[in-house]
XYZ file of C-alpha atoms in Angstrom:
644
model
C 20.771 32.736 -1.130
C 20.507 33.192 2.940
C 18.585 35.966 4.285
C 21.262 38.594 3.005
C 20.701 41.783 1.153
C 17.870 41.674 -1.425
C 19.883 44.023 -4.050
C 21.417 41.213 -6.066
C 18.966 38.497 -5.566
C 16.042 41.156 -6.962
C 18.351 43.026 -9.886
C 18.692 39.651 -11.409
C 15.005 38.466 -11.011
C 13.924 41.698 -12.735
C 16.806 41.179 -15.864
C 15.984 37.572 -16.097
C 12.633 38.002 -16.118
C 12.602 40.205 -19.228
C 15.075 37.982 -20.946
C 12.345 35.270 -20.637
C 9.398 37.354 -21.582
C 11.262 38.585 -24.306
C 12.030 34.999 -25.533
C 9.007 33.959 -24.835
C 6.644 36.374 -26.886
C 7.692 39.274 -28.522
C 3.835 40.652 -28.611
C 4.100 40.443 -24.962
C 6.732 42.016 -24.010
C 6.468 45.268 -25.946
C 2.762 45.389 -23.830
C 5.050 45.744 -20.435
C 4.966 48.286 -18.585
C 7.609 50.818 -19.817
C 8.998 51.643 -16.244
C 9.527 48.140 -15.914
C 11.480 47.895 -19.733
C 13.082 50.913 -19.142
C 14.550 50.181 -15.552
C 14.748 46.586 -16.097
C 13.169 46.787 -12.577
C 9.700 44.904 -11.655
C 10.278 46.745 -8.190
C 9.199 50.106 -6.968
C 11.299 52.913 -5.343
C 12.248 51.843 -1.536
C 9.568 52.696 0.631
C 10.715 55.236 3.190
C 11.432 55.260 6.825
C 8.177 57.320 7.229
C 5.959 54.827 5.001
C 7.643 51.925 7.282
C 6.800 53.458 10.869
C 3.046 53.846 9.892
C 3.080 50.070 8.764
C 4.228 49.755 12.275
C 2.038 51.629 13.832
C -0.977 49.942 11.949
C 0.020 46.834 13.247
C 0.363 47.862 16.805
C -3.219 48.850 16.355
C -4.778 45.614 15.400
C -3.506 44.201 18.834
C -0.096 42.650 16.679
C 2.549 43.347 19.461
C 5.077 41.511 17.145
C 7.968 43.636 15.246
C 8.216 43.625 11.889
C 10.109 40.608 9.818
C 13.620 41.661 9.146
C 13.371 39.876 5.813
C 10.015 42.390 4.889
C 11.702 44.997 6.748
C 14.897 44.800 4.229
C 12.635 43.800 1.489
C 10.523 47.423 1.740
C 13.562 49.169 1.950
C 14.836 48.207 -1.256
C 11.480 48.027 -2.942
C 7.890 48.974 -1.840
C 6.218 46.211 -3.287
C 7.116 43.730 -6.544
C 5.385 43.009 -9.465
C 5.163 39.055 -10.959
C 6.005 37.227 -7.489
C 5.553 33.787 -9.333
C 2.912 32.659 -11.438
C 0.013 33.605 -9.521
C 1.143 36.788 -7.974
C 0.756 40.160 -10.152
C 1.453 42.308 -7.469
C 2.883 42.642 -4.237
C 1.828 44.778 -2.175
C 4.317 47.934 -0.515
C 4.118 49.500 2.930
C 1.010 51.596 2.741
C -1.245 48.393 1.049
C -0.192 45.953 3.811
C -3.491 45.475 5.963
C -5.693 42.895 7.767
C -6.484 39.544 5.110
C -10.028 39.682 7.289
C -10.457 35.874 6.233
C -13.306 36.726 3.744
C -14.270 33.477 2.650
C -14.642 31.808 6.473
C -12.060 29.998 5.987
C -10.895 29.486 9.681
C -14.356 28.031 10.643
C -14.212 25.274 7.963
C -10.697 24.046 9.235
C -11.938 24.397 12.534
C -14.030 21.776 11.954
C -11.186 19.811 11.535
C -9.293 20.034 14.480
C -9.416 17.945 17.610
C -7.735 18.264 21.021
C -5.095 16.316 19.939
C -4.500 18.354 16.365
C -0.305 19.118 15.990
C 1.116 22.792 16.527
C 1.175 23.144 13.116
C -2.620 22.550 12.429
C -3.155 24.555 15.442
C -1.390 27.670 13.564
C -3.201 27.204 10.303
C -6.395 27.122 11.871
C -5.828 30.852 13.503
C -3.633 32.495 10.545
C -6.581 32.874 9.101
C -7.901 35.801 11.605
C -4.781 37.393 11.908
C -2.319 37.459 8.819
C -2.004 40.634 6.951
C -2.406 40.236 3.220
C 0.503 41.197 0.838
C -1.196 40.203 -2.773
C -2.487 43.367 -4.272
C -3.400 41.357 -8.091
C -3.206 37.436 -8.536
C -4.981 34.550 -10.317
C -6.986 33.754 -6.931
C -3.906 33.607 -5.179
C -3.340 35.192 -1.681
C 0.034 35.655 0.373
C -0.394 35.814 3.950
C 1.760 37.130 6.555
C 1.401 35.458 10.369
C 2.399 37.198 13.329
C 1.123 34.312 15.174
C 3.571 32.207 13.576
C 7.150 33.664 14.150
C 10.533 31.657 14.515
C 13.497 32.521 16.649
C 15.090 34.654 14.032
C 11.751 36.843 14.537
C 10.775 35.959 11.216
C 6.594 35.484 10.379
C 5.745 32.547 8.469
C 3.662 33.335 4.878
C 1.049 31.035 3.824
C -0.183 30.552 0.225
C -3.633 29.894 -0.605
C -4.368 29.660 -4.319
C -8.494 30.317 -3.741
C -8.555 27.497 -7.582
C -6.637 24.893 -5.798
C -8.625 23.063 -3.073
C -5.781 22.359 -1.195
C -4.657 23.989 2.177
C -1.938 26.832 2.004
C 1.683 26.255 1.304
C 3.954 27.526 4.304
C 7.141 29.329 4.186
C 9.168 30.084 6.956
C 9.805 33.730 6.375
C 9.617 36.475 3.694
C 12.698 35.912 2.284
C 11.814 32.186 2.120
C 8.686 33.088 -0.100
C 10.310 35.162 -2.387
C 13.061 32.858 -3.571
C 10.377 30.018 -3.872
C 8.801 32.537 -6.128
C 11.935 33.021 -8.110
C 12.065 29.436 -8.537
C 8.576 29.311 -9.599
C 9.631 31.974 -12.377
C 12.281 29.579 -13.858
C 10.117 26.590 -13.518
C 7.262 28.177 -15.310
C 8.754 30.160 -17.979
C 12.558 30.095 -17.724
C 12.686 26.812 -19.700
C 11.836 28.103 -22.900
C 14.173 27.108 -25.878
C 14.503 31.004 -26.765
C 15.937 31.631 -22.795
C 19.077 31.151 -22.061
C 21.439 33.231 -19.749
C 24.366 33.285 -17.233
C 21.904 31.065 -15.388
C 21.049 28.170 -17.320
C 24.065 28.264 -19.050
C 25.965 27.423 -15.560
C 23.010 25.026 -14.186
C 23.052 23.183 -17.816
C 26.873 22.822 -17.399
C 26.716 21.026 -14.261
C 23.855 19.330 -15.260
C 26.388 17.571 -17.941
C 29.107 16.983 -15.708
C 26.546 15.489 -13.375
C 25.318 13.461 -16.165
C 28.864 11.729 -16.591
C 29.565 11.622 -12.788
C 26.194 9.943 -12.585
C 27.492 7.648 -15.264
C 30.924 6.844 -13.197
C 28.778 6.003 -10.257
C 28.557 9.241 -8.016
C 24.708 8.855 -7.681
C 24.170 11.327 -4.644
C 26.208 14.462 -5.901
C 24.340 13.932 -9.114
C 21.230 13.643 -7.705
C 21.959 16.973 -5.231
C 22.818 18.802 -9.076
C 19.688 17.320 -10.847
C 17.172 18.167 -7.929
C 18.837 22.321 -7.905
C 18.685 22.117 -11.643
C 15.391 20.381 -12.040
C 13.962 23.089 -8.872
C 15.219 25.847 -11.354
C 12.926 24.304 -14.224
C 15.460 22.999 -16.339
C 14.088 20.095 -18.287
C 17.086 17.917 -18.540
C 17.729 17.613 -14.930
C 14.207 16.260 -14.534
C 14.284 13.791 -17.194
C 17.357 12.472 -15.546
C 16.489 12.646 -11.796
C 13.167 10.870 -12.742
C 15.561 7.766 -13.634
C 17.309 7.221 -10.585
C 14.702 8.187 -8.743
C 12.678 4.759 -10.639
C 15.490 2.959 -9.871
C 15.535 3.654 -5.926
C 11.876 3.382 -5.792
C 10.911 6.764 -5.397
C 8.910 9.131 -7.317
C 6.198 6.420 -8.552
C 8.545 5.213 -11.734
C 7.119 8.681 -13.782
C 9.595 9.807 -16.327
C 9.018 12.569 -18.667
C 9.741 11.435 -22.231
C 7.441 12.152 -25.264
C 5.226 9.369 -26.299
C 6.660 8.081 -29.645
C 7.078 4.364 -30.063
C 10.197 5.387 -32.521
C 12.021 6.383 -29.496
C 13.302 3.180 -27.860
C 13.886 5.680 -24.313
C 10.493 5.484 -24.124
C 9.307 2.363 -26.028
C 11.688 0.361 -24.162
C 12.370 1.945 -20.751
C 9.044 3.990 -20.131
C 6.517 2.853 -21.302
C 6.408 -1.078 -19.721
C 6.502 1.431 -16.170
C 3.570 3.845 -17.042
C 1.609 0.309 -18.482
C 2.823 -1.576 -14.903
C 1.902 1.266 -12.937
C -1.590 1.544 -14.840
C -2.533 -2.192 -14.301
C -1.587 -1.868 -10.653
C -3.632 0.992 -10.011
C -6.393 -0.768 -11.782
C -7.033 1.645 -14.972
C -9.646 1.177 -16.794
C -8.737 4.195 -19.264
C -6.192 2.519 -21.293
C -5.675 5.655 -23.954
C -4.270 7.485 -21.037
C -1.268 4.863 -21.411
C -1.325 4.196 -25.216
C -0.893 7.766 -26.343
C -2.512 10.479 -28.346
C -5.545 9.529 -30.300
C -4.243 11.112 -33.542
C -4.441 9.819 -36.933
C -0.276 10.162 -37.027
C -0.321 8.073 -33.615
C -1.977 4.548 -34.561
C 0.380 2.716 -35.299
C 2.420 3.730 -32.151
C -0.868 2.971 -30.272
C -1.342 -0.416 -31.570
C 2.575 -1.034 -31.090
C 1.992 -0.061 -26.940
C -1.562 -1.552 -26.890
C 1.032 -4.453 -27.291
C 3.282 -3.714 -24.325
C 0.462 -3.274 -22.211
C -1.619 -6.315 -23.258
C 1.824 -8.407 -22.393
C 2.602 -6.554 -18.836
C -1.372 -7.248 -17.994
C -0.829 -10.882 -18.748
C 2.523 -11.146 -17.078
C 4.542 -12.326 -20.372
C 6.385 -8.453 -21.130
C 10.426 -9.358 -21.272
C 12.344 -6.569 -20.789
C 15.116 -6.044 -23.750
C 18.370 -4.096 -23.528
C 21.179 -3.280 -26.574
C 24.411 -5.179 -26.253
C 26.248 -7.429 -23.643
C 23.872 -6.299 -20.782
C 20.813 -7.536 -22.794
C 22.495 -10.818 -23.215
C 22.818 -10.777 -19.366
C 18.879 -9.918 -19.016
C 18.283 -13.179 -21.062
C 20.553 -15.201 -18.735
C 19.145 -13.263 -15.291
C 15.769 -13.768 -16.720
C 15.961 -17.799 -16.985
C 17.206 -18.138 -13.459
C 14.431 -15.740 -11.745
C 11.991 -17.794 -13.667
C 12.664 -20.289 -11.332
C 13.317 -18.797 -8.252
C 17.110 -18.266 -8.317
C 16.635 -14.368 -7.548
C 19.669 -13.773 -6.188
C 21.808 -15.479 -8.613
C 19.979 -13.802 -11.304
C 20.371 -10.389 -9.626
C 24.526 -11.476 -8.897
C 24.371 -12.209 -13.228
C 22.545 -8.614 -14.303
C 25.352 -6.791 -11.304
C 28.274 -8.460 -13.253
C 26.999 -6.749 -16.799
C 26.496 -3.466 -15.072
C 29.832 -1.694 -16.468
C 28.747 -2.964 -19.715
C 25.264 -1.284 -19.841
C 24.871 0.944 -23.454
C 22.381 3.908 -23.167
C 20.027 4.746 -25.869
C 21.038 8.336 -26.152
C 23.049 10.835 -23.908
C 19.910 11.571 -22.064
C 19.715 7.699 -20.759
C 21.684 7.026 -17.525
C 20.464 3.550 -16.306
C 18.521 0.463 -17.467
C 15.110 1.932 -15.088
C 12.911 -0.570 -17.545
C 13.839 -3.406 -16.233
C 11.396 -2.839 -13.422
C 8.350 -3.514 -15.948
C 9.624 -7.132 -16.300
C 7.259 -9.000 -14.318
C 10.584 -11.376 -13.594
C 13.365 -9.151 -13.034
C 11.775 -5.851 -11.761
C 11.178 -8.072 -8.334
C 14.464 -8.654 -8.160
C 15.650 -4.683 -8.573
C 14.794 -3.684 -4.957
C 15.355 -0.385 -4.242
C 18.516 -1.286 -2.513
C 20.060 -3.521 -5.011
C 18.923 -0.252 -8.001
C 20.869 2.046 -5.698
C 24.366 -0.775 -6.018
C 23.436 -0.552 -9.828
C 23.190 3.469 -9.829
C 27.026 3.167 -7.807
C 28.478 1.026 -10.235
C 30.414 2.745 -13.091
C 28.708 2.123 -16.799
C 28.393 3.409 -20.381
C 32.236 2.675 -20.896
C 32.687 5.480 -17.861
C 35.450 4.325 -15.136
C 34.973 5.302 -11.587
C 37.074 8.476 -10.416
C 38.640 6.298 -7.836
C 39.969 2.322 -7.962
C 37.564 -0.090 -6.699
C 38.795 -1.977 -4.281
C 39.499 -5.427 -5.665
C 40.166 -7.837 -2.134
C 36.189 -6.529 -0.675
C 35.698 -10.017 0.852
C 32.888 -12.096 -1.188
C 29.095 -11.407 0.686
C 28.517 -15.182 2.928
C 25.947 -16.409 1.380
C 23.171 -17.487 3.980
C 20.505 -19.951 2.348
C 16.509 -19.670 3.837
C 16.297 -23.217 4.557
C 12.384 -23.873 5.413
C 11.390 -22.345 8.382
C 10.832 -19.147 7.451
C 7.339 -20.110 6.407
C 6.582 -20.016 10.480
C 7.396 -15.924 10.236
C 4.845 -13.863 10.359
C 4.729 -11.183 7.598
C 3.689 -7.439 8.251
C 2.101 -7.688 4.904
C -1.634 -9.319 4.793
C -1.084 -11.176 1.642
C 1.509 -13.039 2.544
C 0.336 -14.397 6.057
C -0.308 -17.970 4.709
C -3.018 -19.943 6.087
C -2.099 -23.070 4.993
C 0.501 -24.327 2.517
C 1.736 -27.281 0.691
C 4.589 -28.255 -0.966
C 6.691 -31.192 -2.838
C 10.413 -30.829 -3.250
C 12.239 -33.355 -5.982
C 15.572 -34.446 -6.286
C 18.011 -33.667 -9.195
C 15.309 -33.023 -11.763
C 15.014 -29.718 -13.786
C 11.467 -27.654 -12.870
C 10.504 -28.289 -16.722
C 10.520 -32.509 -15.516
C 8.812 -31.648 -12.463
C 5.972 -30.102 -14.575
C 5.537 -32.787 -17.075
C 5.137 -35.175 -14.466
C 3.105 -33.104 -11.862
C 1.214 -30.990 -14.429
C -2.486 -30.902 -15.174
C -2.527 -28.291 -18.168
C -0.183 -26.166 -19.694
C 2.385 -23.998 -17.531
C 0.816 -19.988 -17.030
C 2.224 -17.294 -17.099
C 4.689 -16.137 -13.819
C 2.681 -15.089 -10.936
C 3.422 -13.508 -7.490
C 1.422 -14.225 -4.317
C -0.327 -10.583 -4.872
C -0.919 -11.958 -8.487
C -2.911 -15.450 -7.376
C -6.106 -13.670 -6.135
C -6.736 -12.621 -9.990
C -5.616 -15.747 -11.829
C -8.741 -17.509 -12.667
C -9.806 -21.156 -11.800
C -8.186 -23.703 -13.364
C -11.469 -26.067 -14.153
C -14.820 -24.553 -13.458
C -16.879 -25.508 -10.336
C -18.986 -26.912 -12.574
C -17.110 -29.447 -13.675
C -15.953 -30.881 -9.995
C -13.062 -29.419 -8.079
C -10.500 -26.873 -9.063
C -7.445 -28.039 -10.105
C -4.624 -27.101 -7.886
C -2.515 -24.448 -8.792
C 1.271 -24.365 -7.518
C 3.959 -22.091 -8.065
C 7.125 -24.075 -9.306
C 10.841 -23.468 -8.887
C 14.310 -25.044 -8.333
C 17.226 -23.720 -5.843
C 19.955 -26.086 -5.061
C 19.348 -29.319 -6.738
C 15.768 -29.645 -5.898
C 12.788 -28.403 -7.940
C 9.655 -27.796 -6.048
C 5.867 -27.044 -6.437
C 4.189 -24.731 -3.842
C 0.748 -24.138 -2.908
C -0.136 -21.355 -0.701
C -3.449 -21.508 0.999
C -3.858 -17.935 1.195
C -6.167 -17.818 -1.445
C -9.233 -20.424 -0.901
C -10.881 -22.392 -3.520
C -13.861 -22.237 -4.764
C -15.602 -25.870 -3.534
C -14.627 -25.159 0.524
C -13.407 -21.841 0.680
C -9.966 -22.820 2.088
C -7.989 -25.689 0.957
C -9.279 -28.976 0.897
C -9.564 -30.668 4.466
C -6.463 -33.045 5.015
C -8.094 -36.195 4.493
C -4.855 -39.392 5.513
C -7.302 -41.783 3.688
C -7.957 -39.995 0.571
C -3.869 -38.166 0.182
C -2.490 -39.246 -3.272
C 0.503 -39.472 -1.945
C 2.000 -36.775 -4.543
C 5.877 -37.430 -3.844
C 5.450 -40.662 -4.618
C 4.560 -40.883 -7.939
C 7.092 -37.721 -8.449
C 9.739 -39.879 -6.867
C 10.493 -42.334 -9.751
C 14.004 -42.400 -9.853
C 15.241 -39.642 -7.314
C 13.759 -38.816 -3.840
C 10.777 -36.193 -3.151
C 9.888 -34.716 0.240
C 6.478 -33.810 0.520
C 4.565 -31.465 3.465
C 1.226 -30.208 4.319
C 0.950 -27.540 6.905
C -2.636 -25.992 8.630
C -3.241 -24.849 11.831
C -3.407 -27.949 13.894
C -1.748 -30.470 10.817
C 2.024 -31.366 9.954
C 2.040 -33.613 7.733
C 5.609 -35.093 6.095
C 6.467 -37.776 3.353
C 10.018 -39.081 2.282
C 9.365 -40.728 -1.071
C 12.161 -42.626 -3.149
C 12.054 -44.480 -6.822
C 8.188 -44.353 -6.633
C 8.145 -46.131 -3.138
C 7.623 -44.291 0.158
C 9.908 -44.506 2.588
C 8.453 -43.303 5.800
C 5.759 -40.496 6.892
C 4.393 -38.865 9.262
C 1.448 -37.124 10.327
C 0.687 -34.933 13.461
C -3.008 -33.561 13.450
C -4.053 -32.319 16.333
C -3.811 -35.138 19.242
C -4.212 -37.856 16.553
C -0.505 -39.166 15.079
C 0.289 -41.619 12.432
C 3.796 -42.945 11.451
C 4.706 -45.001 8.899
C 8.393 -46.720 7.697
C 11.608 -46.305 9.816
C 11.664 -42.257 10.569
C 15.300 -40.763 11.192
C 15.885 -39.850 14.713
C 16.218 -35.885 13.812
C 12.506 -36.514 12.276
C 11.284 -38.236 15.341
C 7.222 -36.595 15.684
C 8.148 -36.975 19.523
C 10.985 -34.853 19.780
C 9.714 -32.315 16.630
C 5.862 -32.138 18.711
C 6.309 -32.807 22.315
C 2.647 -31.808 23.260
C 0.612 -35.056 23.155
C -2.328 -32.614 22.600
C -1.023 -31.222 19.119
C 1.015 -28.952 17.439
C 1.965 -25.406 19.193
C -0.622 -22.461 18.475
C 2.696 -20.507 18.452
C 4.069 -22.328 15.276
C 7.439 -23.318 17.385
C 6.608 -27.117 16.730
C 6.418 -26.064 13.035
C 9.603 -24.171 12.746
C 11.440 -26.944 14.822
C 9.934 -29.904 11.960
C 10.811 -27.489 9.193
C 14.199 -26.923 10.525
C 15.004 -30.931 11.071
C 13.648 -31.682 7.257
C 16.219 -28.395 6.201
C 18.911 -29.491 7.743
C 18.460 -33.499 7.182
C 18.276 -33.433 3.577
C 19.793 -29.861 3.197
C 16.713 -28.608 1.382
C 15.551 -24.847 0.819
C 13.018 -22.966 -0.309
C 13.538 -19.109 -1.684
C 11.885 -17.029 0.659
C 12.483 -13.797 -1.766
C 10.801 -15.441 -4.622
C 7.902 -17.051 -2.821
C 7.155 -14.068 -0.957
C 7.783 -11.057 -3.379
C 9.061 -11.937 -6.651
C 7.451 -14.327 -9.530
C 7.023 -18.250 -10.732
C 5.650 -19.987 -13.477
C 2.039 -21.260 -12.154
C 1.238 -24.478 -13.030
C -2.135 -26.395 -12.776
C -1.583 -30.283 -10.781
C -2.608 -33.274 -10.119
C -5.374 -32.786 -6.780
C -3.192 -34.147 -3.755
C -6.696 -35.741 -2.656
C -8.845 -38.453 -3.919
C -12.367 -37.252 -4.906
C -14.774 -38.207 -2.709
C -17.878 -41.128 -3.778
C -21.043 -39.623 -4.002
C -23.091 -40.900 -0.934
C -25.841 -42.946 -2.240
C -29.555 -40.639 -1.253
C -31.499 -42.087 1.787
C -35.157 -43.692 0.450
C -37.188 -40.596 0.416
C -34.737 -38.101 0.925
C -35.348 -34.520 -0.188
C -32.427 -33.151 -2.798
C -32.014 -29.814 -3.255
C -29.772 -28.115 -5.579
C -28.141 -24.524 -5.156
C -27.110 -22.349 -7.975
C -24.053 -20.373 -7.713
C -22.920 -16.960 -9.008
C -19.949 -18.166 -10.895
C -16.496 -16.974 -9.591
């Protein structure tokens, strides 16, 4: 609206405004004030030149050698005062009512407490508005507008602070009058111009473009849509919400909250919503589930006990995600290659089946649920939900030709020493790790032969700290637990050390004389690599048809070799320093590199680090240790443990 003349903004405040209390409650509106009925005004008469000059000259006098706003300045002389600024504000007040706020409740003290020497402008401000604004509320809910003449822009503007007295919060800043105002007249339609009774030259145009945002959104013109929904949705207008809140899921802003009615009949929510709120509420670590399975109404229980469901199956990891048509079949298909680590092929499957996406109902513009799938909402980054939100779908074509000859993306494979990066995240700065990789076998053979119990549900790294023991301390060491996968002809089980056990509290010491020798027996009719990594060890293994081939270990100054080592894999040339591996993880990276590139092996970076494998209890890569036999007259003692 700009800082022009107030006429038309205020003329159609005042007629809208009645149109909505009239809609609204009839019992209501006949208790207005006539004036206000009669004029369709909630203004006053303009406040003359006379009334303006003593506000002036009032000012002047409490020391404010400022002039007067132009926006208040134009504002008066239209109006002196307004009635129902918002939904807090009653009454505005006009020239003669404008006078020192005072700060009555001490309110500058108690954010002076606050500040230090190094406290922003801005903080700086706040703290002394409170001595010197002029208050412009006359009636409110515990609301007061304050004008700052300590806080004036270039265009000679003074900013107004908000304070709702109920709120707790600090004030809300606007940059000028005018700025305040039409906040306020969005705050009208927010509040109250969304009822199904209103409806005028207003939301009739903002509900149009809404629609034809809808189906731009739909041919892939995310941002114009977006700049529609967030004016509509600013305006109040329900539908513009509802669909914002979608894309905004799907380019991971706004927290994945999307405001659909609870009903487990409506497969918008059942299906898309609801696996979010449930993900969101296990994250967060809720202990109040009815706040995610609904009402507690006798009309409800069944659609409580049908999303107690969902959320028992996102807790343990096991929710699949489900979509109508061709793109569920793609789901299925993406699904079964991010189970095992293939994240970017499954992300290149559920791209492909894009165009052939089928909403629910009109008000559905993108798949947003599959982020609750504990496999594929990894693979929906923020960027890739932002290629889905561009690409046309729901049988919509894209306003202009794609263009068919884009070159195909290079794909670059992670190879092995990334594991030497260090990651800004805490969780995922490994301490130790431990890995086999086996040759042409499928990652269900590796787990029959490597497995020590039944394969778990997927887990993330985030995810290992909660999963519980394998085999109680009680009964002797944990079982290992690895993470298993397959990417390029080799399956692989991984062991991160990040999370220590519960016998040393770290993984078990590298012991050469007690090493099972895991590859080995994995071997039996294809090759295995195996490798151990800790600060100080490198440990490698080359394993084929159930023999090994050749090994070697590096730990600290002490080095073993075994069998006729490849050149490239040469411990001399990989660890130069007689003394032991680099502190600076070079010598790791180099030995990770050589094993990479000599038996072109890799290990997905994206799905070790951020998305989600099946866990699988194995066989302990060490020997258990004999019991010593007790010294004549030695003293036992036994410790009891809190169990973990």
């Amino acid at each position: 609206m700009g800082n022009s003349g107030w006429g038309p903004l205020l003329k159609r405040w005042s007629e809208e405004w009645l149109e909505a209390r009239r809609a609204e409650d009839a019992d209501v509106f006949e208790d207005l004030d006539e004036a206000v009925v009669r004029d369709r005004w909630l203004g006053f008469e303009p406040a003359g030149a006379e009334a303006v000059s003593a506000l002036e000259e009032r000012i002047r006098r409490l020391g404010i050698d400022v002039p007067l706003p132009p926006s208040l300045r134009g504002f008066l002389e239209m109006t002196d005062g307004w009635r129902y600024a918002g939904g807090s504000v009653y009454l505005l007040a006009g020239a003669a009512d404008i006078g020192p706020y005072g700060d009555p409740l001490g309110q500058q003290a108690v954010y002076e407490e606050y500040l230090d020497e190094d406290a922003p402008d801005d903080q700086v401000l706040l703290v002394g508005m409170w001595g010197r604004a002029l208050q412009l509320s006359l009636d409110s809910d515990m609301t007061d507008v304050l004008l700052d003449p300590g806080d004036v822009g270039a265009d000679g503007e003074w900013a107004v602070y908000v304070y709702h007295g109920w709120g707790g919060e600090r004030p809300g800043r606007y940059a000028s009058f005018r700025a305040f105002m039409e906040a306020m007249y969005q705050e009208f339609y927010r509040l109250g111009g969304d009822h199904s009774g209103f409806e005028n030259r207003v939301t009739r145009d903002l509900d149009s473009r809404v629609e034809e945002a809808r189906l731009a959104c739909l041919r892939g013109e995310l941002d114009d849509a977006l700049d529609v929904f967030r004016e509509a949705g600013e305006l109040g207008r329900p539908r513009a919400g509802l669909l914002a809140a979608q894309l905004r899921t799907l380019l991971g802003e706004g927290g994945g909250w999307v405001p659909v009615d609870p009903r487990m009949d409506d497969p918008l929510y059942a299906g898309e919503v609801l696996p979010l709120k449930a993900l969101h509420h296990v994250r967060e670590g809720g202990q109040r589930d009815d706040l995610v399975l609904g009402p507690v109404t006798e009309d409800y229980a069944t659609d409580r006990e049908r999303a107690a469901a969902v959320l028992a199956r996102i807790r343990k990891r096991t929710y699949e995600y489900a979509s109508p048509g061709p793109f569920g079949r793609a789901v299925v298909e993406a699904r079964e290659l991010a189970r095992w680590g293939d994240t970017d092929g499954a992300w290149r499957v559920l791209a492909a089946a894009v165009p052939r996406w089928e909403p629910y109902r009109d008000d559905h513009v993108a798949p947003f649920g599959l982020l609750g799938d504990p496999l594929l909402g990894p693979v929906v980054t923020p960027e890739r939900g932002r290629e889905l939100l561009t690409t046309p779908r729901a049988g919509q074509t894209a306003a202009a030709p794609a263009d068919r000859n884009e070159p195909k993306p290079v794909v670059v494979r992670d190879g092995l020493g990334w594991l030497t990066q260090w990651h800004p995240r805490a969780e995922l700065r490994r301490d130790a790790y431990r890995f086999v990789l086996v040759e042409d076998i499928r990652p269900e053979e590796l787990v029959e032969r490597f497995g020590a119990g039944p394969l778990e549900p997927v887990a993330a790294e985030s995810d290992l700290r909660n999963l519980p023991f394998a085999q109680p301390r009680r009964q002797g060491p944990r079982t290992p637990l690895a993470r298993i996968g397959a990417l390029d002809g080799w399956s692989f089980a991984f062991e991160s050390g990040l999370w220590p056990d519960a016998e040393s509290g770290r993984l078990p010491a590298f012991d050469p004389d007690r090493l099972t020798h895991p590859g080995t027996a994995l071997s039996h009719g294809t090759r295995a690599l195996t490798v151990w990594w800790e600060p100080g060890l490198f440990h490698f293994a080359c394993a084929e048809d159930g023999e090994q081939r050749y090994a070697f270990t590096v730990h600290e100054n002490e080095r073993q070799e075994t069998g006729a080592i490849p050149a490239a894999l040469s411990p001399a040339l990989l660890f130069p320093d007689p003394s032991g591996p680099a502190a600076d993880l070079s010598d790791e990276r180099r030995a990770l590199d050589a094993i990479a590139a000599t038996f072109d092996v890799s290990l997905p970076q994206f799905a070790l680090n951020t998305s989600r494998l099946p866990v699988l209890p194995t066989r302990p890569w060490l020997r258990s240790r004999p019991p010593e036999a007790a010294k004549p007259g030695a003293r036992l003692t036994f410790t009891r443990r809190r169990a973990r």
